Amino acid sequence: MTALPGARPVRAARGTTLTAKSWATEAPLRMLQNNLDPDVAEDPDNLVVYGGTGRAARDWASFDAISRELTDLEQDETLLVQSGRPVGVLRTHEWAPRVLIANSNLVGDWATWPEFRRLEAMGLTMYGQMTAGSWIYIGSQGIVQGTYETFGAVATKLAASGRHQHSGGSLAGTLTVTAGLGGMGGAQPLAVTLNGGAVLCIEVDPHRARRRVETRYLDVVADSLDAGLELVLAAKKDRKALSVGVIGNAAEILPELLRRGVEVDIVTDQTSAHDPLWYLPTGVSLEDWHDYARAKPDEFTDRSRVSMAAHVEAMVGFADAGAEVFDYGNSIRGEAQLAGYERAFDFPGFVPAYIRPLFCEGKGPFRWAALSGDPADIHATDRAIIEMFPENEGLQRWMRLAPEKIAFQGLPARICWLGAGERHLAGLRFNEMVASGELSAPVVIGRDHLDSGSVASPYRETESMADGSDAIADWPLLNALVNTASGATWVSIHHGGGVGIGRSIHAGQVTVADGTELAAQKVERVLTNDPAMGVLRHVDAGYPEASAAAEKVGIQVPMAQS
Ligand code: NAD
């Protein structure tokens, strides 16, 4: 795509010299810049960070204005950002967030892709995805532990169901087939190989596939489907971990694999199906893709949905043949259903299938980034986490694997799944490490919007809730209010992330640990209350595991069933 006017390379400053007036404003400035670092963003010239068109700012003039305002912002001021454009600076107080962000929100009846695009073309909004428009994207690493845990849960399920008895709970001896090697989907091959399995990844864009090899997420790109299959089937037979990319359209290749009777154990998908203009239909070339989508969005949407229906039909075919099949949070089932494919929802989403028990404890992808830019700071925090949670085996395994296997993109960062009763301990420890000089500069602490208490997303985080409350969207709004009231440094409310316009409402927070006493108080409250919202959301929906978690960590529930 041609670059937006004003495009140029952006990279966050490193070190301890401030451009802004305090770390509370330097932090959002560096994280905004970091989201657009060419090593981090998928298409920085167009301000696209990941996930189809997930942007960090509306246009380059808005980017410049946000940067300018953050540079000048005082400790008792708050910058308001409306879908990537700074719209006001208001006097608040030092406990208030320095930035409040609302992205892509539309009134219910108007919440459709065509209406969103009409408004976007008029320059009135932008698509913020989840962490793109809330300035806490950290590259493919941001998703990799979640993907790793999900594939680990699949391995455990396969072993327990007797379908794969000799695996010892790993994916050794299994073949996974998936598609999409973009910003988030690119984590899949590494997540499978970290679990010991073989994986074939279908991707239409050779540049995307090569990028994953360069960043060590994918082992190799095969010259052809046959060559790729030979490699992964040999790895499956030898119980070796191997990830292989093949270039092609998933809507053609997956049905072809089914026709050939290839023995696939696990099937999922992370193409950008949430936005039909970002899923390439069969019969359209890579070169024509975006011009065609721009010129004839309705026709393109119809064609892309028909292809998604063929893709999902093949996924159902694999499920019928006994494979473990799941929707990986991109809404492909919903799109296939819109094309008239009736069995689209015959396989589950990954949250009800594997993740909900973790959500009941407020667990989810917790992350932090070193504003110094020094990898040593992250390695010091890695050691701190390993010391702090010795009893958590999964976490211990992850925290030992991650430094060895994960290449940093942009500012060094780390992710791990921690829940209620844990996150504030980590945050306070990091703040102490900044105060003592163990870390060379402050860190920012945030999380994904793929989260237990800050998302309403009936095709994903809140699919099949026990009480049927899938579409209730009060929770993310309460979450944003609670984080604002607790001292977060920036707070955001988004619509449409992950699964597309009309299908989700979600909120984010990022808090700076700058080593001060004030930061300690804010960090403790935010990192206690934010995951507590996840526990409360699931207590309210009737999950006994959530009630147990609330009791364990002392979260008050006014109408608890006793
Ligand atoms: P992205 O836009 O960076 O990448 C999507 C990739 O899919 C691109 O590389 C594109 O070339 C490829 N693709 C498109 N059509 C294809 C086709 N027909 N066949 C093969 N490849 C095709 O998006 P991303 O950041 O990787 O996110 C992927 C999807 O996953 C999005 O829908 C996103 O909302 C969702 N998502 C899921 C999670 C999760 O935890 N499950 C988290 C974040 C995002």
XYZ file of C-alpha atoms and ligand atoms in Angstrom:
606
model
C 0.000 0.000 0.000
C 1.206 3.550 -0.612
C 2.288 5.341 2.546
C 0.110 7.954 4.271
C 1.319 11.582 3.889
C 3.974 12.435 6.467
C 5.190 8.864 6.901
C 8.726 8.394 8.191
C 10.484 5.892 10.442
C 9.757 6.270 14.155
C 11.606 4.704 17.045
C 11.216 5.292 20.777
C 14.023 7.084 22.608
C 16.161 4.905 24.885
C 17.971 5.769 28.110
C 17.100 8.109 30.933
C 17.051 11.507 29.264
C 13.478 12.748 29.229
C 11.876 14.471 26.247
C 8.628 15.005 28.172
C 8.278 16.620 31.596
C 7.980 13.403 33.630
C 8.104 9.627 33.229
C 4.279 9.591 33.393
C 4.196 11.386 30.033
C 7.507 10.118 28.626
C 6.097 6.593 28.979
C 3.041 6.989 26.685
C 5.218 8.960 24.247
C 7.811 6.179 24.025
C 5.146 3.470 23.847
C 3.285 5.257 21.042
C 6.569 5.549 19.145
C 7.435 1.959 19.972
C 4.119 0.714 18.532
C 5.223 2.236 15.213
C 8.846 1.085 15.304
C 9.495 -0.716 11.975
C 10.688 -3.724 14.013
C 7.349 -3.813 15.819
C 4.558 -2.594 13.495
C 3.333 -4.575 10.478
C 2.907 -1.470 8.248
C 4.255 1.586 10.105
C 4.050 3.980 7.124
C 0.273 3.615 7.303
C 0.347 3.712 11.113
C -0.842 0.092 11.109
C 0.521 -1.847 14.054
C -1.145 -5.279 13.654
C -4.475 -7.068 13.279
C -5.672 -5.947 9.837
C -5.768 -2.139 10.135
C -5.164 -1.748 13.874
C -3.655 1.757 14.082
C -1.735 3.734 16.717
C -2.856 7.183 15.504
C -5.419 8.456 13.000
C -2.917 10.097 10.619
C 0.625 11.445 10.816
C -0.554 14.957 11.718
C -2.399 13.445 14.713
C 0.704 11.448 15.617
C 2.731 14.675 15.646
C 0.110 16.504 17.695
C -0.132 13.677 20.263
C 3.683 13.664 20.554
C 3.758 17.429 21.012
C 1.046 17.387 23.679
C 2.681 14.553 25.602
C 5.965 16.443 25.554
C 4.331 19.499 27.151
C 1.783 17.812 29.419
C 1.904 18.670 33.134
C 1.417 16.282 36.073
C -2.107 17.554 36.683
C -3.270 17.460 33.064
C -4.965 14.778 31.005
C -4.790 14.408 27.231
C -7.943 13.133 25.516
C -7.511 11.015 22.393
C -10.548 10.255 20.234
C -9.831 7.403 17.797
C -6.204 8.318 17.301
C -6.582 12.100 17.273
C -5.821 14.373 20.241
C -8.916 16.456 20.957
C -8.266 18.195 24.273
C -6.072 18.730 27.303
C -7.953 19.148 30.588
C -6.866 20.061 34.085
C -7.261 17.020 36.390
C -4.972 15.914 39.287
C -1.894 13.795 39.840
C -3.799 10.543 40.488
C -5.734 10.919 37.209
C -4.549 9.175 34.030
C -2.274 11.333 31.872
C -4.074 10.033 28.776
C -7.647 8.868 28.240
C -8.331 7.112 24.939
C -11.539 6.034 23.187
C -11.142 4.122 19.914
C -13.592 3.060 17.191
C -16.696 3.325 19.371
C -20.031 3.518 17.534
C -23.624 3.510 18.706
C -25.149 0.003 18.499
C -27.313 0.231 15.389
C -24.497 1.976 13.510
C -21.804 -0.506 14.543
C -21.155 -2.163 11.180
C -18.043 -2.339 8.990
C -19.623 -0.359 6.094
C -20.650 2.484 8.417
C -17.297 2.401 10.178
C -15.489 2.611 6.832
C -17.683 5.487 5.683
C -16.764 7.435 8.821
C -13.113 6.404 8.565
C -12.972 7.647 4.957
C -14.333 10.985 6.194
C -11.391 11.119 8.613
C -13.622 10.830 11.705
C -12.402 7.587 13.250
C -9.778 4.843 13.108
C -9.658 1.145 13.973
C -7.722 0.793 17.223
C -7.718 -3.029 17.416
C -6.704 -3.890 20.982
C -3.168 -2.839 21.916
C -2.480 -0.841 18.705
C -4.612 2.182 19.592
C -3.803 1.856 23.292
C -0.027 1.932 22.791
C 1.002 -1.279 24.510
C 1.646 -3.602 21.561
C 4.973 -5.418 22.041
C 5.191 -7.441 18.828
C 4.353 -11.108 18.415
C 5.678 -11.742 21.921
C 2.514 -10.135 23.263
C 0.496 -13.130 22.249
C 3.028 -15.922 22.278
C 2.604 -17.114 25.844
C -1.174 -17.181 25.476
C -0.784 -19.167 22.279
C 1.760 -21.415 23.991
C -0.624 -22.002 26.933
C -3.515 -22.662 24.555
C -1.580 -25.280 22.602
C -0.405 -26.734 25.937
C -4.066 -27.039 26.984
C -4.832 -28.719 23.639
C -2.045 -31.251 24.295
C -3.438 -32.004 27.756
C -6.937 -32.408 26.317
C -5.743 -34.740 23.558
C -3.878 -36.869 26.107
C -6.868 -36.945 28.499
C -9.319 -37.868 25.738
C -7.178 -40.848 24.729
C -6.742 -39.435 21.212
C -3.056 -38.961 21.731
C -2.084 -41.144 24.631
C 1.678 -41.286 24.331
C 2.389 -37.611 24.200
C 3.008 -37.067 27.909
C 0.917 -33.933 27.587
C 3.120 -32.366 24.906
C 2.384 -32.006 21.197
C 5.218 -34.377 20.216
C 3.992 -36.637 17.420
C 1.137 -34.322 16.387
C 0.550 -32.140 13.334
C -1.186 -28.769 13.634
C -2.400 -26.876 10.576
C -3.191 -23.188 10.818
C -3.162 -20.052 8.663
C -2.089 -16.422 9.036
C 1.460 -15.398 9.908
C 0.720 -11.762 10.753
C 1.538 -9.798 13.895
C -0.386 -12.092 16.206
C -0.810 -15.201 14.064
C 2.969 -15.263 13.692
C 3.207 -16.507 17.282
C 1.504 -19.788 16.391
C 4.479 -21.690 14.912
C 6.710 -20.913 17.885
C 3.932 -21.756 20.356
C 3.471 -25.178 18.724
C 7.190 -25.979 18.555
C 7.689 -24.853 22.180
C 5.082 -27.521 22.977
C 7.066 -30.074 20.948
C 4.761 -30.358 17.901
C 4.965 -30.036 14.116
C 2.972 -27.285 12.433
C 2.123 -26.270 8.886
C 1.268 -22.560 8.579
C -0.548 -21.329 5.466
C 0.124 -17.684 4.556
C -0.716 -15.827 1.338
C 1.942 -13.161 1.702
C 5.545 -14.396 1.374
C 6.890 -11.223 3.062
C 4.920 -11.991 6.214
C 6.195 -15.576 6.259
C 9.800 -14.450 5.780
C 9.457 -11.908 8.569
C 8.520 -14.708 10.972
C 11.642 -16.653 9.968
C 13.798 -13.549 10.503
C 12.349 -13.047 13.997
C 12.774 -16.768 14.841
C 9.068 -17.501 15.158
C 8.997 -19.833 12.133
C 11.665 -22.416 11.255
C 11.391 -22.529 7.480
C 9.265 -21.545 4.461
C 8.746 -24.472 2.059
C 8.947 -24.092 -1.731
C 5.635 -25.858 -2.300
C 2.756 -27.486 -0.459
C 4.132 -30.948 -1.225
C 7.578 -30.037 0.092
C 6.051 -28.480 3.225
C 3.873 -31.511 3.878
C 6.791 -33.868 3.491
C 8.731 -31.911 6.126
C 5.950 -31.730 8.714
C 4.804 -35.331 8.240
C 8.387 -36.524 8.764
C 8.639 -34.338 11.891
C 5.343 -35.743 13.177
C 6.569 -39.306 12.601
C 9.892 -38.614 14.342
C 8.119 -36.707 17.147
C 10.207 -33.641 16.361
C 9.251 -29.999 16.824
C 9.197 -28.181 13.476
C 7.320 -25.232 11.989
C 6.940 -24.873 8.238
C 5.304 -22.046 6.304
C 3.621 -22.645 2.946
C 2.614 -19.826 0.662
C -0.966 -20.041 -0.527
C -4.576 -19.313 0.237
C -5.994 -21.139 3.263
C -9.409 -21.360 1.574
C -7.785 -23.530 -1.107
C -5.059 -25.353 0.794
C -7.095 -26.486 3.804
C -9.841 -28.156 1.680
C -7.029 -29.701 -0.389
C -5.427 -31.215 2.735
C -8.812 -32.617 3.740
C -9.317 -34.094 0.260
C -5.913 -35.742 0.423
C -6.795 -37.275 3.787
C -3.734 -35.817 5.527
C -3.797 -36.888 9.162
C -4.006 -33.591 10.981
C -4.437 -33.565 14.759
C -5.176 -29.889 15.420
C -6.654 -27.190 13.171
C -7.096 -23.502 13.853
C -6.699 -20.178 12.033
C -5.431 -16.655 12.595
C -5.970 -14.902 9.306
C -7.472 -11.428 9.709
C -10.973 -12.816 9.264
C -12.447 -10.246 11.656
C -12.276 -7.743 8.777
C -13.437 -9.261 5.464
C -11.348 -6.726 3.514
C -8.228 -8.158 5.143
C -8.950 -11.815 4.314
C -7.828 -12.638 0.773
C -10.546 -14.481 -1.174
C -9.601 -17.233 -3.619
C -9.194 -16.039 -7.199
C -7.784 -12.634 -6.172
C -4.044 -12.034 -6.419
C -1.929 -10.625 -3.639
C -1.066 -7.664 -5.882
C -4.709 -6.747 -6.595
C -5.951 -7.380 -3.032
C -6.018 -3.942 -1.433
C -6.893 -1.920 -4.554
C -9.826 -4.237 -5.214
C -10.975 -4.117 -1.573
C -10.824 -0.317 -1.587
C -12.588 0.055 -4.916
C -15.414 -2.442 -4.333
C -15.704 -3.174 -0.605
C -19.147 -4.812 -0.807
C -18.272 -7.156 -3.644
C -14.937 -7.963 -1.993
C -16.671 -8.685 1.337
C -19.064 -11.129 -0.358
C -16.199 -12.954 -2.049
C -14.110 -13.049 1.070
C -17.014 -14.482 3.094
C -17.590 -17.196 0.476
C -13.910 -18.144 0.773
C -14.134 -18.113 4.561
C -17.124 -20.453 4.310
C -15.001 -22.905 2.258
C -12.184 -22.507 4.784
C -14.492 -23.139 7.774
C -16.204 -26.043 5.993
C -12.788 -27.703 5.731
C -12.187 -27.005 9.443
C -15.518 -28.714 10.241
C -14.435 -31.584 7.952
C -11.287 -32.047 10.034
C -13.374 -31.910 13.234
C -15.650 -34.624 11.785
C -12.534 -36.657 11.087
C -11.558 -36.458 14.774
C -9.157 -33.503 14.866
C -9.153 -30.923 17.645
C -10.480 -27.787 15.930
C -11.000 -24.324 17.403
C -11.637 -20.724 16.373
C -8.646 -18.659 17.481
C -10.435 -15.426 18.176
C -10.729 -13.935 14.676
C -14.463 -14.379 14.113
C -14.045 -16.661 11.101
C -17.077 -18.721 12.163
C -19.292 -15.620 12.212
C -18.123 -14.582 8.737
C -18.662 -18.092 7.336
C -22.150 -18.122 8.808
C -22.893 -14.791 7.115
C -21.993 -16.492 3.827
C -24.688 -19.065 4.547
C -22.569 -21.951 5.857
C -24.843 -23.516 8.479
C -22.338 -25.649 10.388
C -19.932 -22.725 11.039
C -20.330 -22.935 14.816
C -19.822 -26.710 14.980
C -16.444 -26.168 16.630
C -15.796 -23.961 19.681
C -13.828 -20.789 20.260
C -10.573 -21.135 22.208
C -11.808 -19.325 25.329
C -14.612 -21.713 26.355
C -12.501 -24.648 25.123
C -9.296 -23.921 27.073
C -8.951 -20.511 28.710
C -12.028 -19.784 30.831
C -10.750 -21.484 34.029
C -7.778 -19.093 33.929
C -10.086 -16.112 33.393
C -12.023 -17.136 36.532
C -8.846 -16.395 38.524
C -8.320 -13.078 36.759
C -5.403 -14.581 34.824
C -4.441 -13.276 31.422
C -1.577 -11.784 29.437
C 0.170 -9.418 31.826
C 3.050 -7.499 30.213
C 5.702 -4.906 30.877
C 8.269 -3.010 28.811
C 11.605 -1.447 29.755
C 11.594 2.249 28.874
C 15.414 2.247 29.068
C 15.565 0.054 25.978
C 18.125 -2.066 27.842
C 17.506 -5.846 27.611
C 19.310 -6.214 30.961
C 16.337 -4.523 32.642
C 13.963 -7.172 31.332
C 16.361 -9.952 32.282
C 16.423 -8.564 35.835
C 12.603 -8.568 35.950
C 12.605 -12.135 34.556
C 14.734 -13.216 37.511
C 12.436 -11.366 39.915
C 9.346 -13.161 38.580
C 11.088 -16.539 38.805
C 11.971 -15.823 42.458
C 8.525 -14.489 43.357
C 6.331 -17.343 42.136
C 8.331 -20.552 42.758
C 5.215 -22.709 43.142
C 3.741 -21.844 39.746
C 5.216 -24.555 37.507
C 3.764 -23.353 34.213
C 5.058 -19.852 34.861
C 8.493 -21.165 35.873
C 8.698 -23.168 32.617
C 7.639 -20.149 30.576
C 9.964 -17.683 32.293
C 12.930 -19.965 31.608
C 11.956 -20.575 27.967
C 11.090 -16.995 27.051
C 14.508 -15.340 27.465
C 16.080 -18.087 25.384
C 13.468 -18.314 22.631
C 11.880 -14.888 22.247
C 13.570 -12.160 20.206
C 12.673 -8.672 21.431
C 10.965 -6.340 18.966
C 11.396 -2.641 19.754
C 11.694 -1.785 23.451
C 12.529 -4.954 25.386
C 9.382 -6.362 26.958
C 8.065 -9.470 28.611
C 4.729 -11.168 28.953
C 3.487 -13.765 31.385
C 0.092 -14.891 32.608
C -0.526 -13.711 36.161
C -3.860 -13.213 37.903
C -5.576 -11.588 40.859
C -3.438 -11.608 43.988
C -0.247 -11.870 41.903
C 0.028 -8.907 39.544
C 0.295 -6.218 42.205
C 3.158 -8.115 43.845
C 5.070 -8.137 40.559
C 4.301 -4.462 39.955
C 5.464 -3.416 43.417
C 8.650 -5.422 43.038
C 9.408 -3.751 39.697
C 8.786 -0.333 41.237
C 11.247 -1.160 44.047
C 13.790 -2.281 41.453
C 13.474 1.075 39.691
C 13.845 2.903 43.022
C 16.943 0.939 44.011
C 18.629 1.385 40.638
C 18.462 -2.354 39.866
C 16.589 -1.277 36.740
C 18.160 1.559 34.795
C 14.850 3.341 34.041
C 11.101 3.001 34.754
C 8.968 0.230 33.284
C 5.406 0.363 31.996
C 3.028 -2.344 33.147
C -0.071 -3.186 31.151
C -1.876 -6.071 29.566
C -3.599 -7.258 26.447
C -7.287 -6.620 25.972
C -7.566 -10.387 25.564
C -8.468 -10.410 29.218
C -10.837 -11.765 31.815
C -12.655 -8.686 33.080
C -12.301 -5.945 30.508
C -13.838 -7.474 27.400
C -17.324 -8.177 26.113
C -16.863 -10.294 22.984
C -19.450 -13.018 22.372
C -17.327 -14.794 19.715
C -14.270 -14.799 21.911
C -13.629 -13.776 25.539
C -17.276 -14.037 26.586
C -18.411 -16.867 24.302
C -20.814 -19.302 26.027
C -20.794 -17.655 29.458
C -22.467 -19.863 32.067
C -25.315 -17.385 32.617
C -25.770 -16.385 28.968
C -24.353 -12.899 29.578
C -22.038 -13.042 26.525
C -23.099 -9.680 25.044
C -23.355 -7.690 28.286
C -20.876 -4.851 27.806
C -21.093 -3.086 31.182
C -17.993 -4.926 32.390
C -15.370 -3.332 30.124
C -16.821 0.096 30.901
C -16.657 -0.570 34.650
C -13.120 -1.841 34.145
C -12.004 1.396 32.478
C -13.673 3.464 35.185
C -12.053 1.393 37.934
C -8.595 1.734 36.390
C -9.120 5.470 35.994
C -10.156 5.686 39.643
C -7.210 3.563 40.767
C -4.361 5.597 39.257
C -3.522 4.036 35.874
C -1.306 6.207 33.671
C -3.376 5.707 30.550
C -6.771 4.062 30.094
C -8.621 3.202 26.902
C -12.059 2.012 25.808
C -12.284 0.333 22.399
C -14.868 -1.238 20.167
C -14.374 -3.988 17.594
C -10.924 -5.296 18.550
C -10.049 -8.916 17.796
C -13.344 -9.923 16.216
C -14.334 -6.803 14.275
C -16.771 -3.904 14.333
C -20.055 -4.667 16.101
C -18.679 -7.684 17.934
C -16.706 -6.483 20.959
C -16.196 -3.729 23.529
C -13.015 -3.780 25.595
C -10.759 -1.667 27.773
C -7.055 -1.346 28.500
C -4.751 0.162 31.082
C -1.043 0.907 31.327
C 0.661 2.083 34.516
C 4.171 3.461 34.960
C 6.421 2.177 37.718
C 8.905 5.028 38.079
C 10.230 4.067 41.497
C 8.375 6.758 43.436
C 6.138 6.199 46.461
C 3.193 7.615 44.508
C 3.773 5.112 41.704
C 3.874 2.286 44.272
C 0.431 3.276 45.543
C -1.007 3.553 42.034
C 0.583 0.298 40.854
C -0.733 -1.574 43.871
C -4.290 -0.354 43.377
C -4.451 -0.755 39.607
C -2.852 -4.198 39.598
C -5.129 -5.343 42.420
C -8.341 -3.931 40.990
C -7.853 -4.628 37.286
C -7.589 -8.443 37.606
C -10.215 -8.335 40.386
C -12.659 -7.197 37.682
C -12.027 -10.490 35.874
C -12.792 -12.476 38.989
C -15.938 -10.417 39.677
C -17.152 -10.807 36.092
C -16.940 -14.593 36.409
C -18.361 -14.718 39.946
C -21.349 -12.806 38.605
C -21.743 -15.304 35.772
C -21.857 -18.146 38.300
C -18.446 -19.821 38.012
C -17.563 -21.559 41.328
C -13.823 -21.313 40.481
C -14.202 -17.530 40.391
C -16.003 -17.474 43.763
C -13.153 -19.538 45.215
C -10.610 -17.104 43.737
C -12.515 -14.111 45.167
C -12.469 -15.678 48.612
C -8.793 -16.621 48.358
C -7.583 -13.137 47.472
C -10.174 -11.246 49.498
C -12.308 -9.608 46.803
C -15.599 -8.363 48.217
C -18.699 -9.603 46.389
C -21.855 -7.894 47.726
C -24.332 -10.516 46.532
C -22.150 -13.630 46.803
C -24.099 -16.901 46.968
C -23.115 -18.741 50.108
P -2.477 -9.462 10.601
O -3.395 -8.641 9.775
O -1.179 -8.902 11.055
O -2.170 -10.839 9.840
C -3.139 -11.615 9.174
C -2.413 -12.514 8.171
O -3.351 -13.343 7.484
C -1.675 -11.719 7.099
O -0.325 -12.082 7.101
C -2.393 -12.093 5.809
O -1.537 -12.093 4.687
C -2.929 -13.466 6.135
N -4.073 -13.884 5.299
C -5.168 -13.143 4.941
N -6.001 -13.868 4.183
C -5.438 -15.101 4.062
C -5.857 -16.286 3.406
N -6.997 -16.355 2.722
N -5.048 -17.377 3.477
C -3.865 -17.324 4.158
N -3.427 -16.208 4.793
C -4.212 -15.112 4.760
O -3.344 -9.935 11.850
P -2.849 -10.567 13.247
O -2.418 -9.479 14.155
O -1.930 -11.701 13.009
O -4.228 -11.118 13.797
C -4.872 -12.203 13.113
C -6.283 -12.412 13.606
O -6.262 -12.915 14.936
C -7.106 -11.127 13.663
O -8.429 -11.416 13.280
C -7.031 -10.717 15.087
O -8.103 -9.898 15.468
C -7.047 -12.075 15.764
N -6.388 -12.056 17.062
C -6.502 -13.129 17.856
C -5.876 -13.150 19.080
C -5.950 -14.326 19.968
O -5.422 -14.334 21.026
N -6.562 -15.384 19.587
C -5.136 -12.078 19.511
C -4.997 -11.010 18.661
C -5.595 -11.021 17.433
